[in-house]
């Protein structure tokens, strides 16, 4: 099967609108005048970001979900994505699984596949997402203010625990595996935070490092409490045994949002919490001195380093 047949068979989905069909040299994207484009790209490589035995369905899900998470961090609405797929061989079963999950996640978040590329080589998936956000209103890393309250969504460390167990040859429990393979991008939460949160980031490399990006960009510090970090029962049990706080602080792969909210907007946050049914936990405050202080931590953790 040649490249064109492969695209036609597995990736030429009829979009909801006629402005996003695959087939031209470029995709032409239209946006409304009062919107800005938000765009981001992420690559997943076999053996680096997922183990070789990972199912095609899980690879497809995660490749798109981690990109959607970047849109969520800006409060953007997903619109379009492109896909560059490098495959070691033509494998019909793999491609069927991959394209079917990719399509169902794309449908769920109403994002259209508008172009891409396929090549032969070591398995790697690059997805570029584009979303829209009202002009001048995107959530930025640089907007945290002294006195803001810092929140995170849901729980931290579950995906990192799953990854650690996989590497140790242990089968993770289903809830941990779900967090690792099929993280839920917090798109609705990001959109709801527009006009409520000051700064926001998605936690991909660990809370310590990603909150650090907000602090650096905003030229502020933060004081957070270890005991306030939201944890699943599995993480609580793990910490009781090991006291290894590096997993929730620096494990990465959480794809939760970490954001700062001015005191005056906290009541609006309560409404968002009820409306979306999402767990939002206060973990600390933004401070003036440009440091991250973690009360209760007796050692520093090494966050995920890309190189
Ligand atoms: Mg990010």
GROMACS .gro file of C-alpha atoms and ligand atoms in nm:
model
  308
    1UNK     CA    1   0.000   0.000   0.000
    2UNK     CA    2   0.144   0.339  -0.092
    3UNK     CA    3   0.130   0.651   0.123
    4UNK     CA    4  -0.169   0.799  -0.058
    5UNK     CA    5  -0.375   0.480  -0.027
    6UNK     CA    6  -0.285   0.455   0.342
    7UNK     CA    7  -0.403   0.810   0.410
    8UNK     CA    8  -0.715   0.760   0.203
    9UNK     CA    9  -0.805   0.437   0.381
   10UNK     CA   10  -0.724   0.526   0.743
   11UNK     CA   11  -0.713   0.902   0.781
   12UNK     CA   12  -0.943   1.067   0.530
   13UNK     CA   13  -1.237   1.126   0.761
   14UNK     CA   14  -1.517   1.339   0.639
   15UNK     CA   15  -1.499   1.646   0.865
   16UNK     CA   16  -1.806   1.824   1.000
   17UNK     CA   17  -1.732   2.122   0.780
   18UNK     CA   18  -1.619   2.137   0.418
   19UNK     CA   19  -1.333   2.378   0.496
   20UNK     CA   20  -1.116   2.107   0.650
   21UNK     CA   21  -1.100   1.820   0.398
   22UNK     CA   22  -0.766   1.643   0.343
   23UNK     CA   23  -0.623   1.649  -0.007
   24UNK     CA   24  -0.477   1.990  -0.095
   25UNK     CA   25  -0.113   2.092  -0.055
   26UNK     CA   26  -0.201   2.288   0.258
   27UNK     CA   27  -0.498   2.293   0.485
   28UNK     CA   28  -0.675   2.629   0.478
   29UNK     CA   29  -0.803   2.726   0.820
   30UNK     CA   30  -1.066   2.988   0.885
   31UNK     CA   31  -1.117   3.155   1.221
   32UNK     CA   32  -1.343   3.431   1.341
   33UNK     CA   33  -1.207   3.787   1.357
   34UNK     CA   34  -1.220   3.816   1.737
   35UNK     CA   35  -1.024   3.494   1.794
   36UNK     CA   36  -0.655   3.405   1.814
   37UNK     CA   37  -0.500   3.078   1.700
   38UNK     CA   38  -0.328   2.868   1.967
   39UNK     CA   39  -0.101   2.599   1.826
   40UNK     CA   40   0.122   2.333   1.977
   41UNK     CA   41   0.312   2.021   1.867
   42UNK     CA   42   0.418   1.707   2.054
   43UNK     CA   43   0.607   1.395   1.951
   44UNK     CA   44   0.574   1.050   2.102
   45UNK     CA   45   0.856   0.802   2.029
   46UNK     CA   46   0.843   0.429   2.099
   47UNK     CA   47   1.072   0.337   2.386
   48UNK     CA   48   1.096   0.699   2.503
   49UNK     CA   49   0.735   0.798   2.570
   50UNK     CA   50   0.566   0.459   2.566
   51UNK     CA   51   0.686   0.097   2.597
   52UNK     CA   52   0.713  -0.104   2.272
   53UNK     CA   53   0.426  -0.334   2.376
   54UNK     CA   54   0.176  -0.043   2.405
   55UNK     CA   55  -0.144  -0.103   2.209
   56UNK     CA   56  -0.200   0.111   1.899
   57UNK     CA   57  -0.526   0.235   2.054
   58UNK     CA   58  -0.346   0.370   2.360
   59UNK     CA   59  -0.073   0.531   2.151
   60UNK     CA   60  -0.331   0.708   1.935
   61UNK     CA   61  -0.525   0.829   2.237
   62UNK     CA   62  -0.223   0.963   2.420
   63UNK     CA   63  -0.070   1.129   2.115
   64UNK     CA   64  -0.378   1.344   2.066
   65UNK     CA   65  -0.467   1.382   2.436
   66UNK     CA   66  -0.130   1.532   2.536
   67UNK     CA   67  -0.167   1.790   2.260
   68UNK     CA   68  -0.524   1.870   2.363
   69UNK     CA   69  -0.389   1.921   2.713
   70UNK     CA   70  -0.170   2.206   2.584
   71UNK     CA   71  -0.479   2.371   2.434
   72UNK     CA   72  -0.657   2.322   2.767
   73UNK     CA   73  -0.373   2.503   2.947
   74UNK     CA   74  -0.439   2.814   2.736
   75UNK     CA   75  -0.819   2.795   2.767
   76UNK     CA   76  -0.839   2.728   2.392
   77UNK     CA   77  -1.114   2.549   2.201
   78UNK     CA   78  -0.979   2.263   1.984
   79UNK     CA   79  -1.028   2.316   1.609
   80UNK     CA   80  -0.777   2.136   1.383
   81UNK     CA   81  -0.484   1.895   1.397
   82UNK     CA   82  -0.223   1.745   1.167
   83UNK     CA   83  -0.053   1.408   1.208
   84UNK     CA   84   0.297   1.295   1.107
   85UNK     CA   85   0.323   0.919   1.143
   86UNK     CA   86   0.644   0.718   1.110
   87UNK     CA   87   0.582   0.343   1.091
   88UNK     CA   88   0.833   0.055   1.082
   89UNK     CA   89   0.601  -0.148   0.854
   90UNK     CA   90   0.254  -0.151   0.705
   91UNK     CA   91   0.036  -0.328   0.961
   92UNK     CA   92  -0.334  -0.325   0.879
   93UNK     CA   93  -0.451  -0.427   1.226
   94UNK     CA   94  -0.232  -0.163   1.396
   95UNK     CA   95  -0.353   0.110   1.161
   96UNK     CA   96  -0.718   0.016   1.207
   97UNK     CA   97  -0.685   0.034   1.585
   98UNK     CA   98  -0.483   0.356   1.573
   99UNK     CA   99  -0.708   0.544   1.334
  100UNK     CA  100  -1.031   0.432   1.498
  101UNK     CA  101  -0.930   0.556   1.846
  102UNK     CA  102  -0.778   0.873   1.704
  103UNK     CA  103  -1.103   0.947   1.524
  104UNK     CA  104  -1.324   0.881   1.825
  105UNK     CA  105  -1.114   1.107   2.051
  106UNK     CA  106  -1.107   1.373   1.778
  107UNK     CA  107  -1.487   1.351   1.753
  108UNK     CA  108  -1.525   1.373   2.131
  109UNK     CA  109  -1.326   1.697   2.143
  110UNK     CA  110  -1.459   1.821   1.808
  111UNK     CA  111  -1.116   1.861   1.649
  112UNK     CA  112  -1.069   1.795   1.276
  113UNK     CA  113  -0.774   1.615   1.115
  114UNK     CA  114  -0.671   1.844   0.828
  115UNK     CA  115  -0.339   1.705   0.705
  116UNK     CA  116  -0.029   1.502   0.772
  117UNK     CA  117   0.255   1.290   0.650
  118UNK     CA  118   0.354   0.923   0.666
  119UNK     CA  119   0.708   0.785   0.649
  120UNK     CA  120   0.887   0.456   0.715
  121UNK     CA  121   1.111   0.427   1.021
  122UNK     CA  122   1.107   0.375   1.397
  123UNK     CA  123   0.753   0.421   1.533
  124UNK     CA  124   0.691   0.786   1.615
  125UNK     CA  125   0.382   1.003   1.619
  126UNK     CA  126   0.385   1.382   1.590
  127UNK     CA  127   0.063   1.574   1.627
  128UNK     CA  128   0.020   1.947   1.581
  129UNK     CA  129  -0.299   2.090   1.727
  130UNK     CA  130  -0.461   2.425   1.661
  131UNK     CA  131  -0.729   2.583   1.873
  132UNK     CA  132  -0.893   2.920   1.907
  133UNK     CA  133  -0.918   3.154   2.202
  134UNK     CA  134  -1.085   3.496   2.233
  135UNK     CA  135  -0.828   3.764   2.142
  136UNK     CA  136  -0.612   3.873   2.435
  137UNK     CA  137  -0.780   3.637   2.682
  138UNK     CA  138  -0.568   3.321   2.663
  139UNK     CA  139  -0.437   3.183   2.993
  140UNK     CA  140  -0.062   3.250   3.007
  141UNK     CA  141   0.223   3.126   3.223
  142UNK     CA  142   0.334   3.485   3.275
  143UNK     CA  143   0.020   3.621   3.441
  144UNK     CA  144   0.050   3.499   3.803
  145UNK     CA  145   0.023   3.775   4.065
  146UNK     CA  146   0.151   3.783   4.423
  147UNK     CA  147  -0.131   3.668   4.652
  148UNK     CA  148  -0.298   3.442   4.389
  149UNK     CA  149  -0.414   3.107   4.520
  150UNK     CA  150  -0.263   2.804   4.340
  151UNK     CA  151  -0.490   2.515   4.244
  152UNK     CA  152  -0.447   2.183   4.066
  153UNK     CA  153  -0.715   1.966   3.906
  154UNK     CA  154  -0.789   1.605   4.006
  155UNK     CA  155  -0.495   1.400   4.145
  156UNK     CA  156  -0.121   1.389   4.073
  157UNK     CA  157   0.129   1.104   4.040
  158UNK     CA  158  -0.097   0.824   3.916
  159UNK     CA  159   0.050   0.799   3.567
  160UNK     CA  160   0.404   0.815   3.709
  161UNK     CA  161   0.326   0.530   3.949
  162UNK     CA  162   0.188   0.322   3.661
  163UNK     CA  163   0.504   0.389   3.454
  164UNK     CA  164   0.728   0.300   3.748
  165UNK     CA  165   0.541  -0.028   3.801
  166UNK     CA  166   0.559  -0.115   3.429
  167UNK     CA  167   0.935  -0.061   3.438
  168UNK     CA  168   0.957  -0.289   3.743
  169UNK     CA  169   0.759  -0.561   3.566
  170UNK     CA  170   0.450  -0.508   3.786
  171UNK     CA  171   0.104  -0.482   3.627
  172UNK     CA  172  -0.050  -0.151   3.738
  173UNK     CA  173  -0.413  -0.145   3.858
  174UNK     CA  174  -0.669  -0.039   3.598
  175UNK     CA  175  -0.724   0.314   3.739
  176UNK     CA  176  -0.349   0.382   3.730
  177UNK     CA  177  -0.317   0.239   3.381
  178UNK     CA  178  -0.609   0.453   3.266
  179UNK     CA  179  -0.433   0.766   3.391
  180UNK     CA  180  -0.114   0.661   3.215
  181UNK     CA  181  -0.259   0.550   2.880
  182UNK     CA  182  -0.569   0.762   2.841
  183UNK     CA  183  -0.533   1.089   3.033
  184UNK     CA  184  -0.831   1.322   3.018
  185UNK     CA  185  -0.734   1.658   2.867
  186UNK     CA  186  -0.895   1.931   3.080
  187UNK     CA  187  -1.041   2.126   2.787
  188UNK     CA  188  -1.366   2.226   2.957
  189UNK     CA  189  -1.185   2.336   3.270
  190UNK     CA  190  -0.937   2.546   3.070
  191UNK     CA  191  -1.219   2.723   2.888
  192UNK     CA  192  -1.407   2.781   3.214
  193UNK     CA  193  -1.096   2.939   3.367
  194UNK     CA  194  -1.084   3.219   3.106
  195UNK     CA  195  -1.139   3.541   3.301
  196UNK     CA  196  -1.113   3.352   3.632
  197UNK     CA  197  -0.752   3.226   3.652
  198UNK     CA  198  -0.450   3.449   3.603
  199UNK     CA  199  -0.179   3.199   3.503
  200UNK     CA  200  -0.220   2.838   3.393
  201UNK     CA  201  -0.010   2.543   3.273
  202UNK     CA  202  -0.076   2.175   3.211
  203UNK     CA  203   0.136   1.941   3.422
  204UNK     CA  204   0.325   1.722   3.176
  205UNK     CA  205   0.673   1.713   3.332
  206UNK     CA  206   0.575   1.719   3.701
  207UNK     CA  207   0.419   1.982   3.929
  208UNK     CA  208   0.753   2.109   4.059
  209UNK     CA  209   0.893   2.184   3.715
  210UNK     CA  210   0.571   2.306   3.551
  211UNK     CA  211   0.471   2.534   3.838
  212UNK     CA  212   0.833   2.652   3.816
  213UNK     CA  213   0.763   2.763   3.455
  214UNK     CA  214   0.476   2.982   3.580
  215UNK     CA  215   0.696   3.131   3.853
  216UNK     CA  216   0.980   3.202   3.612
  217UNK     CA  217   0.756   3.356   3.345
  218UNK     CA  218   0.562   3.563   3.601
  219UNK     CA  219   0.876   3.663   3.800
  220UNK     CA  220   0.716   3.550   4.126
  221UNK     CA  221   0.759   3.269   4.380
  222UNK     CA  222   0.524   3.020   4.543
  223UNK     CA  223   0.472   2.848   4.871
  224UNK     CA  224   0.294   2.514   4.851
  225UNK     CA  225   0.212   2.248   5.111
  226UNK     CA  226   0.301   1.887   5.045
  227UNK     CA  227   0.006   1.772   5.256
  228UNK     CA  228  -0.240   1.962   5.031
  229UNK     CA  229  -0.140   1.791   4.706
  230UNK     CA  230  -0.441   1.587   4.588
  231UNK     CA  231  -0.365   1.214   4.573
  232UNK     CA  232  -0.550   0.898   4.475
  233UNK     CA  233  -0.583   0.611   4.724
  234UNK     CA  234  -0.315   0.425   4.528
  235UNK     CA  235  -0.069   0.715   4.571
  236UNK     CA  236  -0.152   0.754   4.940
  237UNK     CA  237  -0.076   0.384   4.992
  238UNK     CA  238   0.247   0.413   4.790
  239UNK     CA  239   0.364   0.717   4.989
  240UNK     CA  240   0.289   0.546   5.320
  241UNK     CA  241   0.526   0.269   5.217
  242UNK     CA  242   0.800   0.472   5.048
  243UNK     CA  243   0.763   0.842   5.142
  244UNK     CA  244   0.870   0.896   4.779
  245UNK     CA  245   0.711   1.234   4.704
  246UNK     CA  246   0.902   1.254   4.378
  247UNK     CA  247   0.619   1.074   4.196
  248UNK     CA  248   0.344   1.333   4.258
  249UNK     CA  249   0.592   1.624   4.247
  250UNK     CA  250   0.809   1.530   3.954
  251UNK     CA  251   0.678   1.210   3.795
  252UNK     CA  252   0.510   1.383   3.504
  253UNK     CA  253   0.243   1.265   3.260
  254UNK     CA  254  -0.039   1.400   3.480
  255UNK     CA  255  -0.201   1.630   3.220
  256UNK     CA  256  -0.386   1.811   3.496
  257UNK     CA  257  -0.402   2.190   3.508
  258UNK     CA  258  -0.209   2.399   3.762
  259UNK     CA  259  -0.335   2.756   3.779
  260UNK     CA  260  -0.335   3.067   3.994
  261UNK     CA  261  -0.655   3.251   4.087
  262UNK     CA  262  -0.692   3.593   4.249
  263UNK     CA  263  -0.880   3.586   4.584
  264UNK     CA  264  -1.164   3.784   4.426
  265UNK     CA  265  -1.237   3.502   4.178
  266UNK     CA  266  -1.239   3.207   4.420
  267UNK     CA  267  -1.621   3.203   4.445
  268UNK     CA  268  -1.644   3.173   4.064
  269UNK     CA  269  -1.406   2.880   4.087
  270UNK     CA  270  -1.643   2.706   4.327
  271UNK     CA  271  -1.918   2.739   4.066
  272UNK     CA  272  -1.691   2.588   3.797
  273UNK     CA  273  -1.610   2.298   4.031
  274UNK     CA  274  -1.979   2.221   4.080
  275UNK     CA  275  -2.068   2.268   3.715
  276UNK     CA  276  -1.792   2.045   3.575
  277UNK     CA  277  -1.776   1.800   3.865
  278UNK     CA  278  -1.397   1.833   3.864
  279UNK     CA  279  -1.181   1.809   4.174
  280UNK     CA  280  -0.993   2.138   4.228
  281UNK     CA  281  -0.754   2.160   4.521
  282UNK     CA  282  -0.580   2.460   4.671
  283UNK     CA  283  -0.213   2.371   4.717
  284UNK     CA  284  -0.053   2.707   4.800
  285UNK     CA  285  -0.011   3.074   4.716
  286UNK     CA  286   0.197   3.293   4.487
  287UNK     CA  287   0.465   3.486   4.677
  288UNK     CA  288   0.700   3.771   4.600
  289UNK     CA  289   1.043   3.609   4.645
  290UNK     CA  290   1.121   3.418   4.327
  291UNK     CA  291   1.145   3.071   4.480
  292UNK     CA  292   0.932   2.761   4.506
  293UNK     CA  293   0.899   2.660   4.872
  294UNK     CA  294   0.745   2.320   4.939
  295UNK     CA  295   0.649   2.289   5.305
  296UNK     CA  296   0.697   1.934   5.432
  297UNK     CA  297   0.948   1.819   5.170
  298UNK     CA  298   1.286   1.699   5.298
  299UNK     CA  299   1.458   1.649   4.963
  300UNK     CA  300   1.428   1.781   4.611
  301UNK     CA  301   1.305   1.568   4.326
  302UNK     CA  302   1.437   1.544   3.975
  303UNK     CA  303   1.162   1.636   3.729
  304UNK     CA  304   1.141   1.480   3.385
  305UNK     CA  305   1.425   1.605   3.169
  306UNK     CA  306   1.384   1.587   2.793
  307UNK     CA  307   1.762   1.563   2.736
  308LIG    MG1  308   0.214   2.200   2.820
   0.00000   0.00000   0.00000
